mmCIF file of C-alpha atoms in Angstrom:
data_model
loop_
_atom_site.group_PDB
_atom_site.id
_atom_site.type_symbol
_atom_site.label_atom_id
_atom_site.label_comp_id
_atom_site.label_asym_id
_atom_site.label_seq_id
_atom_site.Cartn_x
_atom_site.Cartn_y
_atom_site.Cartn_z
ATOM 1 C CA UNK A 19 0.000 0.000 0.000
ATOM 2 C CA UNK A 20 0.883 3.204 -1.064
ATOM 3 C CA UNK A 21 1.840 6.452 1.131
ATOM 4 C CA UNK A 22 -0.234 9.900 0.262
ATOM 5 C CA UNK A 23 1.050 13.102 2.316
ATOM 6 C CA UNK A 24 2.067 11.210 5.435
ATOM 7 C CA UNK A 25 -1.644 9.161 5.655
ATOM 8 C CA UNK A 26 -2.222 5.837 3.962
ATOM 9 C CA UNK A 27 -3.480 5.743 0.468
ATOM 10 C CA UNK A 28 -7.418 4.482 0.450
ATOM 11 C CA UNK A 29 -7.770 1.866 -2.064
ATOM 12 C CA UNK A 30 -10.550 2.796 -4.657
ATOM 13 C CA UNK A 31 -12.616 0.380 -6.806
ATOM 14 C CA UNK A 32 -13.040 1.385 -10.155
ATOM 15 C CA UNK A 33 -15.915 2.212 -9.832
ATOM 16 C CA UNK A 34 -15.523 5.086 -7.577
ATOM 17 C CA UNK A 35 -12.812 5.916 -10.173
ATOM 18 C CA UNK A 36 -15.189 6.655 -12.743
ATOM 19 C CA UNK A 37 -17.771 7.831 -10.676
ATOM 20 C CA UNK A 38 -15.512 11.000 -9.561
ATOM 21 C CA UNK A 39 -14.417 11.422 -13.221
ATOM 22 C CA UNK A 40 -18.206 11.641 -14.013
ATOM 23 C CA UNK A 41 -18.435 14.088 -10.945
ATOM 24 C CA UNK A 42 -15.855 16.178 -12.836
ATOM 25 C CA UNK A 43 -17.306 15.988 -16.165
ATOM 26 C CA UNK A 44 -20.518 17.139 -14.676
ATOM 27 C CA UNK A 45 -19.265 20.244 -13.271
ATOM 28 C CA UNK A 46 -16.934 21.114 -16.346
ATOM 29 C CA UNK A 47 -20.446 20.825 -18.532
ATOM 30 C CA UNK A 48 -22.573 22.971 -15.898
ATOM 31 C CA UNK A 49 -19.322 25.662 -16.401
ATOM 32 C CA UNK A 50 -19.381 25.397 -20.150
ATOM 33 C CA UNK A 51 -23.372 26.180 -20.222
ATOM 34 C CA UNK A 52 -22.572 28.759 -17.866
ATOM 35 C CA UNK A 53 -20.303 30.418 -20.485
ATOM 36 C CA UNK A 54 -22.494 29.977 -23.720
ATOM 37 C CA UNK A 55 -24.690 32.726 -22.193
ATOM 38 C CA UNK A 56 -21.640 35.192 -23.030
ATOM 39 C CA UNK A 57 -21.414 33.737 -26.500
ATOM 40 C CA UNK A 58 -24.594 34.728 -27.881
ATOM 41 C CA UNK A 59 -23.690 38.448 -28.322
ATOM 42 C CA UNK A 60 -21.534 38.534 -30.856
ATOM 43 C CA UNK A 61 -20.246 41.840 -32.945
ATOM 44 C CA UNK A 62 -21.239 41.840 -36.472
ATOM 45 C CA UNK A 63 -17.272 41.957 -37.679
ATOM 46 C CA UNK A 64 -15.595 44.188 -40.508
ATOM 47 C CA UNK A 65 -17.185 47.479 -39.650
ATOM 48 C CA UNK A 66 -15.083 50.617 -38.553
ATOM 49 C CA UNK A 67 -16.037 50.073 -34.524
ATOM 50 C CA UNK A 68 -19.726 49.026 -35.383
ATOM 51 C CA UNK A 69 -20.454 52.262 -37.135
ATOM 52 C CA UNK A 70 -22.047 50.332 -39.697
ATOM 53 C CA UNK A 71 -19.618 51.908 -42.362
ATOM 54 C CA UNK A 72 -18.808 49.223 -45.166
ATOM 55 C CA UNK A 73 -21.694 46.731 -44.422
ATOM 56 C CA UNK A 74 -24.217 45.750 -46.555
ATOM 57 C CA UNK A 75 -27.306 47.794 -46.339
ATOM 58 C CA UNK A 76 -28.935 44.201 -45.398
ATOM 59 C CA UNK A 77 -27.556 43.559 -42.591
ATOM 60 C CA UNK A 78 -28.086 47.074 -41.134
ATOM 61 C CA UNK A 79 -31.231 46.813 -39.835
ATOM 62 C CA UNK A 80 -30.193 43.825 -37.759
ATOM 63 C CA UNK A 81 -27.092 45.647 -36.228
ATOM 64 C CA UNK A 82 -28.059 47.285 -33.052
ATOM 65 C CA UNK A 83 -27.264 51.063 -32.321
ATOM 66 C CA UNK A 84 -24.107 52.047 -31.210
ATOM 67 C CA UNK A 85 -23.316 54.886 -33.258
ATOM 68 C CA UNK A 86 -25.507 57.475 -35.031
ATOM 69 C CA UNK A 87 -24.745 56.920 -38.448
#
């Protein structure tokens, strides 16, 4: 048997083995659909500091104000 910071090392079946690596996975998942809320706003790309200057007149309406134009 094994030594772990001065205390004996428990022996673990593997099934607790998995069980704790679920445990992780579980909480990495909650973290990641924590962080898709952030993802959803997303700028609309090539325009001079969203002042809707070189984008299509199409996709203007869908741009939300940030700058008179």
């Amino acid at each position: 048997m094994g030594r772990t910071e001065l205390q004996d090392a428990v022996p673990m079946t593997v099934g607790q083995e998995f069980h704790a690596f679920a445990a992780s996975l579980e909480a990495e998942i909650a973290l990641l659909k924590d962080a898709e809320k952030y993802l959803y706003a997303v700028n609309m790309g090539a325009t001079a500091i969203g002042s809707e200057l070189n984008t299509p007149r199409a996709t203007r309406p869908s741009a939300p104000p940030t700058w008179p134009s």
